[in-house]
Coordinates of C-alpha atoms in Angstrom, one line a residue:
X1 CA -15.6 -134.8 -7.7
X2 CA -13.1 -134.8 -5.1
X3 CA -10.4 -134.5 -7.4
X4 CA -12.1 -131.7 -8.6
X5 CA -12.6 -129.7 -5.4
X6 CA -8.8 -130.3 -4.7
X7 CA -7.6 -128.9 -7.6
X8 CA -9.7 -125.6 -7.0
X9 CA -8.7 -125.5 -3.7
X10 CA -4.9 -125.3 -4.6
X11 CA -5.6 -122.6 -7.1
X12 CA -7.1 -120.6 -4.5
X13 CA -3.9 -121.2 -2.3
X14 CA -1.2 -119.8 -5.0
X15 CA -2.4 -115.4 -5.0
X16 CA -1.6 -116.1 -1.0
X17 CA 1.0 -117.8 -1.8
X18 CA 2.6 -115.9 -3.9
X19 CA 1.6 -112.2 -2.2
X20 CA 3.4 -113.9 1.0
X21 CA 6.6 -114.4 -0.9
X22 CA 6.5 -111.2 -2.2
X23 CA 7.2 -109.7 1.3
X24 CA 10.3 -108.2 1.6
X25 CA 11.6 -107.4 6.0
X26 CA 14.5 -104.4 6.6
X27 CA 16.4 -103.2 9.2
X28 CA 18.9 -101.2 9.5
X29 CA 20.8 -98.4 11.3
X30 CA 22.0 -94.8 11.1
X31 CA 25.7 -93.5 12.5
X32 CA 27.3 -90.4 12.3
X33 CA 30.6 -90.6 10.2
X34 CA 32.7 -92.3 13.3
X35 CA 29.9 -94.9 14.0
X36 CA 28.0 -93.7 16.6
X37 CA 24.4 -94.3 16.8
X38 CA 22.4 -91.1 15.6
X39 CA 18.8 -91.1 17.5
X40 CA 15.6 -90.0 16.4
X41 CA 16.8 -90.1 12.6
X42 CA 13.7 -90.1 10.5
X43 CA 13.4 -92.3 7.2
X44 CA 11.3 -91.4 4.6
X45 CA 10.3 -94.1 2.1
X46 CA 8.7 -93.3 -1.7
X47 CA 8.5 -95.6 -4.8
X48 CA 8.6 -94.4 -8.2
X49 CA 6.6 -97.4 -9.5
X50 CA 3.4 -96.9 -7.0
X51 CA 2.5 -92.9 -6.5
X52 CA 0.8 -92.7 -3.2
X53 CA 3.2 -95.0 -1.7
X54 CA 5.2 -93.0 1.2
X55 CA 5.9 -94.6 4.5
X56 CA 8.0 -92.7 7.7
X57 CA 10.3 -94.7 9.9
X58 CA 12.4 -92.7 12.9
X59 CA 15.5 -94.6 14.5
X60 CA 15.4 -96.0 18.0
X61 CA 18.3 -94.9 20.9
X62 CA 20.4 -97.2 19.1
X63 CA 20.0 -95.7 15.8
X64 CA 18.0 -98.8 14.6
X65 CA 14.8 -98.8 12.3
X66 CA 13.2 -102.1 10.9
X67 CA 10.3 -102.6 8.4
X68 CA 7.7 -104.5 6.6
X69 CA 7.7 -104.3 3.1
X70 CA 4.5 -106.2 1.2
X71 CA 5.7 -105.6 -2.3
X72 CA 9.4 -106.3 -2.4
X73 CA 9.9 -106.8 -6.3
X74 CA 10.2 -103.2 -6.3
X75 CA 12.8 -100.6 -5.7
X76 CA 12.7 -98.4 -2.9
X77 CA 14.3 -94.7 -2.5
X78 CA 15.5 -94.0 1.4
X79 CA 15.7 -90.8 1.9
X80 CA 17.7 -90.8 5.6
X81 CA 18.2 -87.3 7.9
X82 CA 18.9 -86.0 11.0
X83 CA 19.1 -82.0 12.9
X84 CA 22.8 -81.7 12.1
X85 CA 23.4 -83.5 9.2
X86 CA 23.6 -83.6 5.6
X87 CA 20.3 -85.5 4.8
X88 CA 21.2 -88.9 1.9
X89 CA 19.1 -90.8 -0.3
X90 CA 19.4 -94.2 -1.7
X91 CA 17.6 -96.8 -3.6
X92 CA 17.2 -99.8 -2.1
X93 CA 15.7 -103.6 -3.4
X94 CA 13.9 -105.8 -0.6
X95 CA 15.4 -109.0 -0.2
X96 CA 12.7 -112.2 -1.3
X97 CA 11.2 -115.3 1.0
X98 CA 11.5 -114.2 4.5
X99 CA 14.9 -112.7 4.0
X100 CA 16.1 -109.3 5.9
X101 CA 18.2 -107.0 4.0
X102 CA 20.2 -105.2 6.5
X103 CA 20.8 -101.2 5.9
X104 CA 23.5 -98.9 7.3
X105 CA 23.6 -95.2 6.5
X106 CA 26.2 -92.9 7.6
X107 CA 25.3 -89.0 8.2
X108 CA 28.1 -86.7 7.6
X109 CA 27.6 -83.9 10.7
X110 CA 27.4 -80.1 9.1
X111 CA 29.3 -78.6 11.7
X112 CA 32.5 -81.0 10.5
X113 CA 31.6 -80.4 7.0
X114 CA 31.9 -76.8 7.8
X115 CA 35.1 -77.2 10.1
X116 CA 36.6 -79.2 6.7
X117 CA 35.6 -76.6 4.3
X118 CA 36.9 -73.4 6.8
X119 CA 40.1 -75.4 7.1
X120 CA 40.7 -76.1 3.6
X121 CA 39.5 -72.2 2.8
X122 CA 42.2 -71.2 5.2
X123 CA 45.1 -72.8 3.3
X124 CA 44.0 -71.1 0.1
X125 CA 46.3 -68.6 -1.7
X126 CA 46.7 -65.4 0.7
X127 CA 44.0 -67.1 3.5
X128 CA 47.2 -69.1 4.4
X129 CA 50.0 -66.0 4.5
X130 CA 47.4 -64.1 6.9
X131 CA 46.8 -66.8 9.0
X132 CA 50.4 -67.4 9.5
X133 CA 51.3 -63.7 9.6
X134 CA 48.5 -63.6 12.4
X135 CA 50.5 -66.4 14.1
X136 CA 53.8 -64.7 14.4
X137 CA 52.4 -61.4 15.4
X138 CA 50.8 -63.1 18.2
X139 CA 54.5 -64.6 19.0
X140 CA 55.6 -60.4 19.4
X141 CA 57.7 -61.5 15.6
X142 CA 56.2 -58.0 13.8
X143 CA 58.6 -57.9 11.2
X144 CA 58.2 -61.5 9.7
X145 CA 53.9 -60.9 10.5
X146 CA 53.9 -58.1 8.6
X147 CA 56.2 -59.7 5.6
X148 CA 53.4 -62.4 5.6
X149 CA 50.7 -60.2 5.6
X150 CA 52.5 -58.5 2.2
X151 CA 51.9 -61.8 1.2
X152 CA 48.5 -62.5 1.4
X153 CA 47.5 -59.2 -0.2
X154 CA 49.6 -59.7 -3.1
X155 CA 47.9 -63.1 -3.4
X156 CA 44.5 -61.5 -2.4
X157 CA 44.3 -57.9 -2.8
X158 CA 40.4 -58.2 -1.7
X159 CA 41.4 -59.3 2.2
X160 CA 41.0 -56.7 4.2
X161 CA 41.8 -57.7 7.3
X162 CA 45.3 -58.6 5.7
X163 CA 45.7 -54.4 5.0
X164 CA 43.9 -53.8 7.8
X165 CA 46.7 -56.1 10.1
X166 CA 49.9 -54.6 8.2
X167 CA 48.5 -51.2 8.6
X168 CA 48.6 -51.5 12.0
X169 CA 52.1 -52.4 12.0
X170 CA 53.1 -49.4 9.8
X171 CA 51.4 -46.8 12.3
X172 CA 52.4 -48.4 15.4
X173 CA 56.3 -47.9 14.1
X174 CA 55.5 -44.7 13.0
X175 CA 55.1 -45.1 9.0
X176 CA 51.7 -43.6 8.8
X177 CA 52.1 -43.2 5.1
X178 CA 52.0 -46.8 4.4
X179 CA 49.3 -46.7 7.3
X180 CA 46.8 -44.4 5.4
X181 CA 47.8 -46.6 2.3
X182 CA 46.8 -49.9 4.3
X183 CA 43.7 -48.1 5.2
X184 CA 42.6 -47.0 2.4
X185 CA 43.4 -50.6 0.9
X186 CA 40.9 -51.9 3.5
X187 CA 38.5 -49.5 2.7
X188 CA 38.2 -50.1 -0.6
X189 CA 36.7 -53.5 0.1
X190 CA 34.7 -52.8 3.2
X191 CA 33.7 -48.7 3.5
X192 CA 32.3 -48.8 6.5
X193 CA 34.6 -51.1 8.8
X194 CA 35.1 -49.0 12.2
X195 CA 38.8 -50.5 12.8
X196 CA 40.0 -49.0 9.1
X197 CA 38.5 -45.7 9.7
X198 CA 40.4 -45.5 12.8
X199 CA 43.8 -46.9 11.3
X200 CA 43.2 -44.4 8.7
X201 CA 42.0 -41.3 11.4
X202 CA 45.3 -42.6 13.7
X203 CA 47.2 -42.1 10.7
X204 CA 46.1 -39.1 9.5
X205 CA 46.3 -37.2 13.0
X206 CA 50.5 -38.8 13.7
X207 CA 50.7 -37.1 10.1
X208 CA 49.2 -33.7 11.6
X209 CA 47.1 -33.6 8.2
X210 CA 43.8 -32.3 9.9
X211 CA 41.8 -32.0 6.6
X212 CA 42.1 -35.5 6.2
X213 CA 41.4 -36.7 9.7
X214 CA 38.1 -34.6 9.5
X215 CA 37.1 -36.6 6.5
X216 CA 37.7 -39.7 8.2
X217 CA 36.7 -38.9 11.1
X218 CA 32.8 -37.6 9.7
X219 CA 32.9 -40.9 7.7
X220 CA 33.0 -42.8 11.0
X221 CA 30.4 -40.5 12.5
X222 CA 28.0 -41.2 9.3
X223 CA 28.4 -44.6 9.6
X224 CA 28.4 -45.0 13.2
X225 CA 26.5 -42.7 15.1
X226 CA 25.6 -44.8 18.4
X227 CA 29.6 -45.0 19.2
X228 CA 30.2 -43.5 22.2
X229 CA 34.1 -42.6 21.6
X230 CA 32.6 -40.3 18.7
X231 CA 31.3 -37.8 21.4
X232 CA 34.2 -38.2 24.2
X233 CA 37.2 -37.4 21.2
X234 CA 35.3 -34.3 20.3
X235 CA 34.9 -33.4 23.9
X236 CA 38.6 -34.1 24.3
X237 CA 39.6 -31.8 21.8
X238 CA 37.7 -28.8 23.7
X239 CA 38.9 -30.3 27.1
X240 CA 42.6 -29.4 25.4
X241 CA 41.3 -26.3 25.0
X242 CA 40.6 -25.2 28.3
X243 CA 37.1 -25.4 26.7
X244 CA 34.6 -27.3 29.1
X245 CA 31.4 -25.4 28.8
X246 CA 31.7 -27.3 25.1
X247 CA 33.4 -30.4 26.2
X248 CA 30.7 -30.6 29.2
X249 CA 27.4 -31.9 27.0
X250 CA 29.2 -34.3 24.8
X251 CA 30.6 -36.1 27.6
X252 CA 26.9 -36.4 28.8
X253 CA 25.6 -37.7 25.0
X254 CA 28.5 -40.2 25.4
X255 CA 27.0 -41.1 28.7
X256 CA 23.4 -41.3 27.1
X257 CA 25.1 -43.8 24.7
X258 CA 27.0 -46.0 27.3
X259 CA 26.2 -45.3 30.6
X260 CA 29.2 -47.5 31.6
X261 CA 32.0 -45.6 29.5
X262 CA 34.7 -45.2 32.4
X263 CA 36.8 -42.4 30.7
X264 CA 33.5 -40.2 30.0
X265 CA 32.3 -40.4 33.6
X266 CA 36.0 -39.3 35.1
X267 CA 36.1 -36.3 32.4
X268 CA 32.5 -35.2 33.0
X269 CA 33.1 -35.4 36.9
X270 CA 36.0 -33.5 36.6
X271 CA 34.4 -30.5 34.2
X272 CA 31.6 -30.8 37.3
X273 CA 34.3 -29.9 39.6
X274 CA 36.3 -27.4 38.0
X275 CA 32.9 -25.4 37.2
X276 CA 31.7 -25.1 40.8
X277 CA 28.8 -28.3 40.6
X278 CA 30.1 -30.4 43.2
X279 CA 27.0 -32.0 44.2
X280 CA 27.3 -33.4 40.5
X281 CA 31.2 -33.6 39.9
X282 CA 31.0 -35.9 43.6
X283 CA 28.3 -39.0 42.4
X284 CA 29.8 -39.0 39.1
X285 CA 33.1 -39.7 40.4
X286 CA 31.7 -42.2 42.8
X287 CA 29.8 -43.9 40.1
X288 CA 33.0 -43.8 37.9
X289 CA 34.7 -45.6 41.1
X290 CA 32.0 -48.0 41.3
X291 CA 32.1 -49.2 38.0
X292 CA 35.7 -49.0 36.7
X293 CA 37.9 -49.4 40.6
X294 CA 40.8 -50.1 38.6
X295 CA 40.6 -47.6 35.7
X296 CA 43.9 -46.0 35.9
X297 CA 42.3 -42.2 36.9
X298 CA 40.6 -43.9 40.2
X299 CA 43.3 -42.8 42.2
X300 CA 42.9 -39.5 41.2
X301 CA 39.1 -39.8 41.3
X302 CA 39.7 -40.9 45.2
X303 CA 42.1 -37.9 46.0
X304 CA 39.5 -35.8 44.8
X305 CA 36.3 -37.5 46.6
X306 CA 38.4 -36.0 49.8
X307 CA 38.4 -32.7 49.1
X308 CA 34.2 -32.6 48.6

């Protein structure tokens, strides 16, 4: 009899046994791609072979994380991420009788992944002439910027900023032409850019083609009607005129826009003054003083503060 009660108290030792053994321990750690500990990293753990199994582990200030598994005859799938970081997912085995598998994930940071990808955009095929065109027109070397900027457009005829660069060039030395080609170039990839409708209104206006400048220009004002400059230029052109009874109220509507446009307050103060309001032409001038003190009318704003 005792034999007997031996031998059923072994077999209701082995399940234990054997559920104990079947344990599997992990730890392990996540970096970012040079090593350094990534905090607060959350680990999500599934199994394909038991459904409602899903278990959530977040990394310690050392980037560590450790776990209990009780079935470890199975495979695992980590799925590892981080704010900031291209999540990664692997499938791991637990490690049998008391042994720890040890884990180490590496996160590869999106803002480097971006840096890597805008870097390797950059020395594509006509990305790379404009970038080096940009270079030496920043070094005051025009000709040989605008030779690369040729470049890139013949590479990429889509890169606008490319015409829109080498247009710039072409006006500035008086070839408003090529300009109003440039411009139109630009254009014809992005119709509503503000700094091709000007290239192509600067260009139209050197050529004294005044047709063209008012399509331009009424394309800008379509697509752009909160820009100040809009108003002041049409005011100017009256102001050129002798005309301030009509250059006097756009000045004010480029005011309404930007109470802070310098060259709008001078010119309305002045059309004050010349038209008798000097109650009005004095605080404007005094307000264009106090905002822009080194605009390059304030000394003739000051002279004329005396005589009011």
């Amino acid at each position: 009899m005792k034999f007997t009660r031996l031998v059923a108290g072994a077999l209701l030792l082995v399940p234990s046994l054997l559920f104990a053994q079947a344990q599997g321990r992990i730890k392990g750690i996540v970096t970012d791609m040079k090593g350094n500990p990534i905090a607060g990293a959350k680990i999500v753990m599934t199994c394909h072979d038991i459904a409602n199994f899903h278990k959530e582990l977040a990394t310690d200030a050392k980037g560590g994380f450790a776990t209990l598994i009780v079935d470890a005859t199975r495979q695992y799938l980590f799925h590892v991420e981080a704010k900031g970081y291209v999540p990664v997912e692997h499938l791991e085995k637990p490690r049998i009788g008391g042994e720890t598998l040890e884990l180490a994930y590496s996160l590869q940071s999106i803002k480097d992944l971006q840096a890597v990808a805008q870097e390797q955009a950059l020395e594509q095929p006509g990305f790379k002439e404009a970038r080096e065109g940009q270079m030496l027109l920043e070094a005051g070397k025009t000709v040989e910027a605008r030779a690369k900027f040729a470049e890139a457009v013949l590479a990429k005829p889509d890169l606008y900023l490319a015409w829109l660069a080498m247009g710039d060039i072409d006006q500035k030395a008086g070839r408003n032409d090529d300009a109003l080609m440039a411009a139109e170039k630009c254009l014809a990839t992005k119709p509503d850019l503000p700094q091709c409708l000007a290239l192509a209104m600067n260009a139209t206006q050197a050529k004294g083609d005044s047709t063209a400048y008012q399509k331009y220009l009424e394309r800008y004002k379509a697509t752009h009607p909160t820009d100040p400059s809009v108003y002041y230029n049409d005011a100017v052109d009256f102001l050129n005129k002798g005309d301030d009874a009509k250059a006097q109220p756009l000045l004010e509507k480029a005011l309404e826009v930007d109470a802070k446009f310098a060259d709008a307050m001078f010119q309305l103060g002045m059309v004050y003054f010349r038209t008798g309001d000097t109650a009005k032409a004095k605080a404007m001038l005094q307000r264009f003083l106090d905002s822009a003190p080194n605009h390059k009318e304030a000394p003739t704003a000051k002279e004329m503060l005396k005589y009011m």
